[in-house]
């Protein structure tokens, strides 16, 4: 390693000599940023294990990372972020393509050169006295032609450590970039964390991302939402592929049949939990293995859709996770994990309310000793854990083609109206299901929690181009794929009149998967309604749930649906000309059906 650090005394020469010597164009881009940022030092992360240990050690010495009690959590640390930098900030997120139409009605836009000059003014000289880390990464299986590569520059060791945990970092990535000549450049500058001058900018015409004045995961780990969703959705549009905010898992039935199931739910609405689902005790023989907990990239293979996971780790929501709701997550994050903004017990364990309600006093996420337990962990506190720690990983994770997808789920938090599960009658109606997602907002992004907002395909914060064109792309993909996945809409969050969840959720969601599997096998019957096909509750295996509750879960309130459709219509209209005609037809079909009831 010594060689790299020595040569780094002359940063520009080092780049020429060491890094992308077969790729002068990339070297040129890097040199521009080296001159602009003026780092004191440059480190290239060629050996991720070595640098992870080194940086963790340095941050622990500086008390920026707090080592957790080794008796319960090995090689694991707590990090407290700046209190003004705890969630994604969508108002600062830009899709900057030369043509404003490419941002569409739902993304912030600024003319690329204008946005760049603003950002360049902010970041000029901002790495003086700091080390610049160059992090080369691969997204997806190392040998897959569907994988992509890039480099992230950052001045933040916390970001480097997290990147190493959630992407494939190191020499293989440099080789891939040199062999393919294809890469995305992502620049991250911690800056002053000034929330009034924060930018997460995606220059979608030139495969460039720049993020400044933030170090929060979703804003600063640019391999994740920035590249694997925003930039990759543009690549997917141009290559008949899909890049989706979806979990995916491989389900095996007692007879050994395999089902690939993916699901898009808005942030903090259950993807990670569903991807780690445990079989209920009375469903012996069923099994589920994880492909991805947050993002998949899909391509067509053998006339079917196949999914790979571009990530190598989890950046999961901590609150709500515990031995009952998600025991499998707990088997993964008890080692090699960075917890961000959770509380801390007095004996050095990470903590949030549902994890252990028996304690009486903890250090809150600011580090103050408190008995105010409900607010002690930040609601968007997270764990960063390498995926290889997860005990039930699908073998398809390492497969260059990935997992064949048989069913896709849409969903979101809805305390009323939306039934537990329903199936689309056709691909086009399924696309409408996705486009119609409205969900209660969560702490994953700054702003009010619990407000209904439109979040089609759970992609509103992540679609790198015009959302109307994105809907058209979904419709087109359905025409290109012969064996189209069936599309379903689920809602685990319907509440009764006392405000309690009617459906127990978590591992009980396996019963919905069972129904979906029997629909795929054309075994279960379904009842046709204007809003889709719903189970015949006489034959729906609902575990211990009483008939009365089941009826509440599947109740279709037509006046409520008409109101829903009327509230969604202005959002669709706002999208304008790019909103596909075919989708309007589906929408009006549904509305006519509902009106006739
Ligand atoms: P991002 O990682 O932000 O994209 O979110 P996510 O979709 O992965 O959400 P996650 O699985 O982390 O769940 C968020 C919250 O929803 C957690 O507090 C969970 O405990 C809760 N949750 C997940 N599944 C269920 C469920 O089936 N029922 C109920 N009631 N809550 C759930
Ligand atoms: Mn997510
Ligand atoms: Mn998640």
XYZ file of C-alpha atoms and ligand atoms in Angstrom:
631
model
C 0.000 0.000 0.000
C 2.937 2.235 0.769
C 3.581 2.894 -2.898
C 0.202 4.482 -3.432
C 0.475 6.798 -0.473
C 3.995 7.866 -1.446
C 3.208 8.747 -4.988
C 0.168 10.624 -3.788
C 2.482 13.486 -2.785
C 2.256 14.411 -6.440
C -1.427 13.793 -7.099
C -1.653 14.571 -10.773
C 1.309 12.422 -11.723
C -0.036 9.623 -9.642
C -3.297 9.589 -11.536
C -1.461 9.407 -14.824
C 0.873 6.648 -13.683
C -1.228 4.474 -11.488
C -4.845 4.577 -12.280
C -6.501 4.638 -15.634
C -3.446 4.660 -17.858
C -5.468 3.008 -20.634
C -8.196 5.584 -20.277
C -6.867 9.102 -20.804
C -10.384 10.553 -20.961
C -11.193 9.425 -17.427
C -7.780 10.547 -16.213
C -8.499 13.945 -17.725
C -11.792 14.206 -15.858
C -10.134 13.202 -12.598
C -7.339 15.720 -13.091
C -9.875 18.500 -13.572
C -11.403 17.677 -10.209
C -8.028 17.290 -8.518
C -7.117 20.812 -9.660
C -10.483 22.175 -8.561
C -10.631 20.498 -5.157
C -6.882 20.864 -4.307
C -6.606 17.855 -1.970
C -3.526 17.572 0.232
C -3.311 13.903 -0.537
C -4.898 11.244 -2.740
C -5.667 7.674 -1.801
C -6.985 5.139 -4.302
C -8.979 2.354 -2.687
C -7.430 -0.604 -4.481
C -7.475 -2.821 -1.387
C -10.819 -2.298 0.367
C -10.127 -4.573 3.372
C -6.917 -2.755 4.195
C -8.470 0.700 3.925
C -11.647 -0.231 5.746
C -9.595 -1.333 8.768
C -7.323 1.674 8.545
C -10.120 4.259 8.272
C -12.284 2.619 10.933
C -9.253 2.660 13.238
C -8.607 6.347 12.558
C -12.254 7.344 13.035
C -12.447 5.360 16.284
C -9.312 7.072 17.587
C -10.892 10.434 16.769
C -14.143 9.359 18.528
C -16.070 9.776 15.286
C -16.968 6.094 15.464
C -17.890 4.488 18.770
C -16.971 0.847 19.030
C -19.939 -1.272 20.193
C -19.748 -3.875 22.950
C -17.749 -6.745 21.434
C -19.636 -9.297 23.490
C -22.717 -8.709 21.328
C -21.503 -6.876 18.229
C -18.117 -7.656 16.722
C -16.297 -5.188 14.497
C -19.297 -2.838 14.693
C -19.566 0.885 15.357
C -21.994 3.709 15.991
C -21.787 6.921 13.982
C -23.665 10.107 14.844
C -24.243 12.399 11.898
C -24.714 16.120 11.943
C -28.312 16.646 13.229
C -29.156 18.682 10.108
C -28.079 15.858 7.814
C -30.131 12.775 8.641
C -32.263 11.949 5.582
C -32.442 12.436 1.828
C -33.326 15.989 0.840
C -35.378 15.888 -2.333
C -35.588 19.646 -2.729
C -31.791 19.667 -3.281
C -31.814 16.793 -5.771
C -31.542 17.726 -9.469
C -31.874 15.947 -12.780
C -29.765 18.167 -14.973
C -30.068 17.235 -18.629
C -29.621 19.814 -21.375
C -33.286 19.429 -22.350
C -35.578 20.396 -19.476
C -38.176 17.925 -20.789
C -35.948 15.082 -19.602
C -36.498 16.118 -15.995
C -40.250 16.232 -16.506
C -42.877 17.519 -14.125
C -41.616 15.720 -11.040
C -37.861 16.409 -10.861
C -35.962 19.597 -10.030
C -34.107 20.867 -13.062
C -31.396 23.396 -13.718
C -29.453 23.975 -16.936
C -26.269 21.827 -16.625
C -23.652 24.563 -17.130
C -25.486 26.892 -14.766
C -25.791 24.228 -12.078
C -22.155 23.231 -12.526
C -20.895 26.775 -12.112
C -22.880 27.133 -8.876
C -21.508 23.867 -7.563
C -17.945 24.504 -8.746
C -17.952 27.822 -6.886
C -18.955 25.990 -3.734
C -16.427 23.178 -3.973
C -13.383 25.048 -5.257
C -10.424 24.361 -2.987
C -12.649 22.463 -0.561
C -10.273 19.519 -0.099
C -7.324 21.643 1.042
C -5.789 19.918 4.075
C -7.914 16.870 3.333
C -7.367 13.495 1.728
C -9.200 12.756 -1.483
C -10.316 9.147 -1.665
C -10.866 7.639 -5.088
C -13.206 4.680 -4.776
C -13.538 2.487 -7.900
C -16.607 0.247 -7.758
C -18.615 -2.357 -9.657
C -22.393 -2.525 -9.370
C -23.692 -6.069 -9.919
C -21.972 -9.473 -10.156
C -18.300 -9.055 -11.066
C -18.550 -11.167 -14.235
C -21.954 -10.067 -15.491
C -22.386 -8.131 -18.715
C -25.319 -6.367 -17.051
C -23.098 -4.932 -14.300
C -21.654 -1.431 -14.513
C -18.722 0.394 -12.954
C -17.653 3.812 -11.859
C -15.552 5.786 -9.459
C -16.635 7.898 -6.533
C -14.427 10.655 -5.221
C -15.023 11.708 -1.623
C -13.237 13.524 1.192
C -15.180 11.630 3.850
C -13.861 8.445 5.482
C -17.365 7.542 6.775
C -18.546 7.567 3.166
C -15.581 5.413 2.082
C -16.282 2.828 4.798
C -19.960 2.675 3.837
C -19.163 2.399 0.125
C -16.836 -0.517 0.819
C -19.685 -2.258 2.654
C -22.379 -1.682 0.022
C -20.522 -1.990 -3.304
C -17.761 -4.108 -4.852
C -14.760 -1.820 -4.439
C -11.179 -2.285 -5.617
C -8.875 -3.426 -8.435
C -11.545 -5.462 -10.240
C -13.452 -2.229 -10.752
C -10.399 -0.476 -12.226
C -9.936 -3.415 -14.596
C -13.561 -3.358 -15.650
C -13.432 0.370 -16.369
C -10.271 -0.068 -18.408
C -11.629 -3.044 -20.339
C -15.030 -1.585 -21.152
C -14.206 2.128 -21.293
C -17.577 2.691 -19.606
C -17.940 4.384 -16.260
C -19.866 6.903 -14.195
C -18.021 9.592 -12.237
C -19.486 10.552 -8.857
C -17.998 13.426 -6.885
C -18.836 13.878 -3.237
C -17.678 16.885 -1.219
C -18.668 17.031 2.453
C -18.162 20.779 2.512
C -19.709 22.728 5.377
C -22.960 20.680 5.488
C -24.749 24.002 4.926
C -28.313 22.838 4.320
C -29.125 25.981 2.371
C -26.424 25.219 -0.166
C -26.832 21.499 -0.579
C -26.856 19.878 -4.025
C -27.263 16.313 -5.195
C -26.896 16.889 -8.917
C -27.230 14.281 -11.660
C -25.838 15.300 -15.052
C -27.641 12.567 -16.915
C -26.237 13.362 -20.365
C -22.669 12.852 -19.213
C -22.783 10.124 -16.524
C -21.732 12.544 -13.800
C -23.072 13.005 -10.260
C -21.965 15.713 -7.835
C -23.112 15.873 -4.231
C -22.071 18.683 -1.902
C -22.746 19.840 1.688
C -24.203 16.534 2.838
C -22.808 13.245 4.126
C -26.122 11.424 4.680
C -26.241 7.940 3.116
C -28.887 8.447 0.450
C -27.283 11.775 -0.548
C -23.607 10.818 -0.324
C -23.291 7.084 -1.060
C -23.593 7.839 -4.744
C -23.441 4.205 -5.868
C -26.884 3.757 -4.404
C -29.776 6.102 -5.234
C -27.626 8.413 -7.399
C -26.145 5.815 -9.714
C -28.005 2.511 -9.235
C -31.363 4.279 -9.642
C -31.175 7.790 -11.160
C -28.320 7.317 -13.647
C -29.048 3.606 -14.189
C -32.723 4.312 -14.975
C -31.520 6.442 -17.893
C -29.147 3.688 -19.056
C -32.018 1.192 -18.693
C -34.376 3.311 -20.790
C -31.785 3.378 -23.588
C -31.034 -0.361 -23.454
C -34.437 -2.033 -22.972
C -33.677 -2.759 -19.347
C -35.132 -1.621 -16.043
C -33.537 -0.114 -12.926
C -36.050 -0.240 -10.115
C -36.447 0.645 -6.438
C -37.376 -2.987 -5.760
C -36.485 -5.751 -3.363
C -36.380 -9.259 -4.755
C -36.459 -12.723 -3.304
C -36.448 -16.306 -4.472
C -39.287 -18.298 -2.939
C -39.351 -22.107 -2.877
C -42.618 -24.005 -2.347
C -42.908 -27.317 -0.482
C -42.979 -29.087 -3.850
C -39.692 -27.421 -4.805
C -41.102 -24.900 -7.273
C -39.162 -21.634 -7.413
C -40.702 -18.180 -7.788
C -38.833 -14.940 -8.309
C -40.730 -12.117 -6.624
C -39.811 -8.448 -6.667
C -41.478 -5.533 -4.923
C -41.450 -1.746 -5.092
C -42.663 0.096 -1.987
C -41.718 3.698 -1.157
C -38.829 4.362 1.244
C -39.293 2.969 4.753
C -42.356 0.964 3.680
C -41.187 -2.621 3.972
C -38.792 -3.676 1.180
C -35.884 -4.706 3.396
C -38.271 -6.488 5.761
C -39.993 -8.429 2.971
C -36.675 -9.377 1.384
C -35.627 -10.947 4.708
C -38.955 -12.664 5.400
C -39.007 -15.717 7.650
C -41.395 -18.627 7.057
C -44.282 -18.774 9.576
C -43.998 -21.914 11.737
C -47.109 -23.509 10.233
C -45.843 -23.092 6.659
C -43.095 -25.693 6.822
C -41.561 -26.439 3.456
C -41.799 -22.867 2.197
C -38.526 -21.011 2.006
C -37.337 -17.557 0.905
C -33.869 -16.371 -0.043
C -32.826 -12.795 -0.613
C -31.604 -11.362 -3.914
C -31.887 -7.666 -3.064
C -33.373 -5.497 -0.326
C -33.604 -2.164 -2.172
C -32.625 -2.016 -5.864
C -32.684 -4.381 -8.839
C -31.618 -4.052 -12.450
C -33.606 -6.152 -14.915
C -32.877 -7.365 -18.428
C -34.528 -9.724 -20.892
C -33.177 -13.252 -21.066
C -34.956 -16.237 -22.678
C -38.052 -14.078 -23.211
C -38.304 -13.443 -19.449
C -37.237 -10.665 -17.116
C -34.194 -11.403 -14.967
C -32.945 -9.316 -12.061
C -29.481 -8.694 -10.676
C -28.685 -6.800 -7.499
C -26.284 -3.897 -8.147
C -25.434 -3.676 -4.441
C -23.218 -5.632 -2.035
C -24.680 -4.472 1.242
C -27.702 -3.205 3.130
C -28.387 0.352 4.213
C -31.464 -0.602 6.198
C -33.910 1.203 8.486
C -33.108 0.277 12.119
C -36.298 1.251 14.045
C -38.932 -1.459 13.898
C -36.329 -4.202 13.438
C -36.282 -6.737 16.257
C -36.255 -10.458 17.095
C -39.978 -10.803 16.292
C -40.334 -8.617 13.203
C -37.042 -9.375 11.461
C -34.831 -11.939 13.213
C -32.917 -12.551 9.969
C -31.682 -8.958 9.839
C -30.408 -9.348 13.373
C -28.341 -12.367 12.307
C -26.651 -10.167 9.699
C -26.039 -6.896 11.558
C -24.472 -8.304 14.728
C -21.050 -7.934 13.116
C -19.149 -5.736 10.610
C -21.885 -3.111 10.841
C -22.008 0.673 11.048
C -25.104 1.960 12.863
C -25.938 5.574 12.041
C -28.022 7.717 14.436
C -29.411 4.906 16.565
C -29.374 5.343 20.331
C -26.757 3.568 22.476
C -27.299 1.574 25.676
C -25.139 2.250 28.708
C -23.465 -1.129 28.079
C -22.515 -0.215 24.522
C -25.211 -1.755 22.325
C -27.060 0.008 19.499
C -30.626 0.695 20.507
C -34.059 1.767 19.286
C -37.347 1.423 21.098
C -38.731 -1.833 19.695
C -35.357 -3.597 19.910
C -35.484 -3.702 23.711
C -38.286 -1.729 25.430
C -37.095 -2.946 28.845
C -34.227 -0.477 29.260
C -34.891 2.742 31.157
C -32.039 5.012 30.107
C -29.972 5.339 26.908
C -27.721 7.774 25.086
C -29.894 9.342 22.384
C -28.749 9.850 18.811
C -27.140 13.155 19.810
C -25.153 11.370 22.553
C -27.091 12.683 25.580
C -28.189 10.368 28.377
C -31.999 10.321 28.388
C -35.116 8.533 29.636
C -37.184 9.860 26.713
C -36.983 6.490 24.989
C -39.432 7.039 22.123
C -37.309 9.815 20.612
C -33.901 8.450 21.505
C -33.123 6.846 18.130
C -33.634 8.911 14.989
C -36.640 7.476 13.047
C -34.418 7.209 9.960
C -31.470 5.648 11.790
C -29.866 2.914 9.694
C -27.519 -0.055 9.655
C -24.861 -0.604 6.977
C -24.032 -4.300 6.685
C -22.263 -6.313 3.965
C -24.705 -8.616 2.172
C -22.387 -11.602 2.601
C -23.267 -11.550 6.311
C -26.878 -12.391 5.476
C -27.432 -16.115 6.158
C -30.170 -16.732 3.559
C -28.733 -15.189 0.417
C -30.002 -16.622 -2.892
C -27.343 -18.345 -5.019
C -28.699 -16.189 -7.855
C -27.021 -13.201 -6.207
C -23.728 -14.407 -7.713
C -25.267 -15.521 -11.014
C -24.405 -13.378 -14.015
C -27.991 -13.555 -15.341
C -29.567 -13.210 -11.901
C -33.045 -14.294 -10.819
C -36.010 -14.826 -13.146
C -38.878 -12.607 -11.987
C -42.339 -14.213 -12.026
C -44.277 -11.657 -9.983
C -43.852 -7.990 -9.211
C -45.494 -6.289 -6.267
C -46.317 -2.657 -5.767
C -47.354 -1.266 -2.421
C -47.060 1.454 0.144
C -48.302 2.594 3.508
C -52.048 3.114 3.358
C -54.153 3.084 6.487
C -57.386 2.818 4.499
C -58.901 1.898 1.138
C -56.196 -0.343 -0.339
C -56.853 -4.112 0.045
C -54.241 -6.531 1.403
C -53.548 -7.901 -2.075
C -54.963 -7.613 -5.570
C -53.732 -8.708 -8.962
C -53.690 -6.765 -12.205
C -55.695 -8.210 -15.081
C -53.013 -7.304 -17.604
C -49.518 -5.836 -17.813
C -50.976 -2.417 -18.729
C -53.297 -2.478 -15.728
C -50.292 -3.491 -13.622
C -48.369 -0.454 -14.902
C -51.390 1.633 -13.861
C -51.248 -0.003 -10.410
C -47.625 1.126 -10.112
C -48.339 4.602 -11.457
C -51.162 4.945 -8.921
C -49.010 4.349 -5.828
C -49.799 6.938 -3.190
C -48.299 6.377 0.192
C -47.971 8.013 3.550
C -44.609 9.760 3.803
C -41.942 8.440 6.190
C -38.805 9.734 7.905
C -36.599 8.501 5.043
C -36.789 11.934 3.494
C -36.995 15.323 5.200
C -40.458 16.838 5.511
C -43.733 15.955 7.198
C -44.401 12.307 8.035
C -47.759 10.634 7.331
C -48.902 12.835 4.419
C -50.228 11.062 1.312
C -48.098 11.614 -1.723
C -47.886 10.220 -5.226
C -44.924 7.918 -5.587
C -45.325 5.884 -8.792
C -43.370 2.623 -8.720
C -41.743 4.049 -5.532
C -39.521 5.944 -8.029
C -40.659 9.555 -7.648
C -37.427 10.512 -5.824
C -35.262 8.259 -8.010
C -36.367 8.364 -11.642
C -33.533 9.962 -13.624
C -35.775 11.163 -16.464
C -39.306 12.256 -17.324
C -41.783 10.138 -15.359
C -44.214 10.061 -18.303
C -41.481 8.572 -20.513
C -40.737 6.164 -17.682
C -44.368 4.942 -17.723
C -44.073 4.495 -21.484
C -40.875 2.499 -20.949
C -42.729 0.175 -18.575
C -45.471 -0.338 -21.184
C -42.847 -0.971 -23.883
C -40.982 -3.498 -21.750
C -44.225 -5.426 -21.357
C -44.409 -5.722 -25.142
C -40.783 -6.853 -25.442
C -41.006 -9.592 -22.817
C -42.954 -12.665 -23.793
C -43.246 -14.232 -20.335
C -44.273 -11.098 -18.483
C -44.295 -11.215 -14.702
C -47.751 -10.959 -13.110
C -48.281 -7.681 -11.264
C -49.825 -7.391 -7.795
C -50.513 -4.567 -5.332
C -50.147 -5.224 -1.602
C -50.847 -3.154 1.491
C -49.674 -4.390 4.896
C -50.702 -1.159 6.606
C -54.526 -0.963 6.589
C -55.836 0.116 10.017
C -59.069 -0.489 11.935
C -61.219 2.244 13.477
C -59.011 2.187 16.622
C -55.924 2.928 14.534
C -54.387 -0.542 14.852
C -52.898 -2.457 11.928
C -55.458 -5.087 10.890
C -52.863 -7.337 9.269
C -50.021 -8.609 11.501
C -47.482 -8.232 8.672
C -43.814 -9.307 8.663
C -43.560 -13.127 8.452
C -47.357 -13.322 8.065
C -46.856 -11.655 4.671
C -45.761 -15.117 3.528
C -49.476 -16.006 3.340
C -49.912 -13.362 0.669
C -46.893 -14.797 -1.142
C -48.544 -18.226 -0.990
C -51.662 -16.807 -2.667
C -49.515 -15.102 -5.298
C -47.689 -18.381 -5.979
C -50.968 -20.212 -6.425
C -52.136 -17.479 -8.828
C -48.940 -17.958 -10.821
C -49.732 -21.682 -10.975
C -53.332 -20.849 -11.975
C -54.559 -22.731 -8.905
C -56.251 -20.126 -6.691
C -59.393 -18.476 -7.974
C -59.903 -14.744 -7.799
C -62.806 -12.343 -7.935
C -62.814 -9.753 -10.670
C -63.467 -6.161 -9.615
C -62.950 -2.869 -11.496
C -59.784 -2.294 -9.423
C -58.270 -5.727 -10.084
C -58.548 -9.369 -9.069
C -58.920 -10.064 -5.358
C -58.791 -13.371 -3.462
C -61.908 -15.308 -2.671
C -61.623 -15.039 1.103
C -63.320 -18.398 1.568
C -60.112 -19.935 0.177
C -57.529 -17.462 1.457
C -55.203 -19.076 4.020
C -54.925 -16.274 6.548
C -53.336 -18.016 9.526
C -55.020 -17.126 12.802
C -56.736 -14.036 11.497
C -60.521 -14.063 12.004
C -63.007 -13.809 9.145
C -64.155 -10.387 10.278
C -60.670 -8.920 9.952
C -60.148 -10.622 6.636
C -63.330 -9.010 5.335
C -62.043 -5.605 6.475
C -58.744 -6.212 4.671
C -60.457 -7.014 1.392
C -63.332 -4.568 1.599
C -63.681 -2.477 -1.541
C -65.140 0.915 -0.773
C -66.245 2.191 -4.185
C -66.999 5.794 -3.184
C -63.534 5.812 -1.596
C -62.013 4.466 -4.820
C -63.739 7.118 -6.877
C -62.288 9.763 -4.559
C -58.860 8.106 -4.892
C -59.011 8.141 -8.686
C -60.220 11.745 -8.700
C -57.314 12.745 -6.488
C -54.759 10.937 -8.655
C -56.039 12.375 -11.937
C -54.570 15.895 -11.485
C -51.174 14.349 -10.758
C -51.337 12.385 -14.017
C -52.485 15.517 -15.871
C -49.568 17.480 -14.471
C -47.217 15.036 -16.190
C -48.540 16.426 -19.461
C -47.950 15.202 -23.015
C -45.487 12.546 -22.032
C -48.162 10.667 -20.069
C -48.910 7.624 -22.290
C -52.305 7.423 -24.025
C -52.452 3.728 -23.261
C -52.208 4.457 -19.552
C -54.996 7.055 -19.768
C -57.164 4.363 -21.365
C -56.423 1.984 -18.464
C -57.170 4.756 -16.004
C -60.528 5.602 -17.599
C -61.463 1.916 -17.812
C -60.911 1.603 -14.099
C -62.772 4.802 -13.344
C -65.751 3.818 -15.526
C -65.893 0.465 -13.746
C -65.810 2.080 -10.331
C -68.483 4.625 -11.291
C -70.825 1.848 -12.443
C -70.734 0.134 -9.043
P -35.862 2.055 2.311
O -34.697 1.243 2.738
O -35.907 3.433 2.884
O -36.095 2.081 0.838
O -37.188 1.379 3.032
P -37.731 -0.133 3.037
O -38.838 -0.210 2.022
O -36.641 -1.112 2.953
O -38.471 -0.251 4.466
P -38.185 -1.274 5.672
O -38.345 -2.710 5.278
O -36.915 -0.918 6.306
O -39.406 -0.935 6.645
C -39.596 0.336 7.190
C -40.441 0.279 8.394
O -41.674 -0.419 8.131
C -39.787 -0.457 9.554
O -39.991 0.285 10.723
C -40.505 -1.770 9.602
O -40.537 -2.315 10.901
C -41.909 -1.437 9.086
N -42.530 -2.609 8.417
C -41.948 -3.393 7.475
N -42.768 -4.409 7.112
C -43.902 -4.254 7.826
C -45.151 -4.994 7.907
O -45.366 -6.006 7.237
N -46.098 -4.509 8.771
C -45.886 -3.381 9.528
N -46.857 -2.987 10.334
N -44.724 -2.676 9.497
C -43.745 -3.101 8.659
Mn -34.740 2.606 -0.716
Mn -34.548 -0.789 2.923
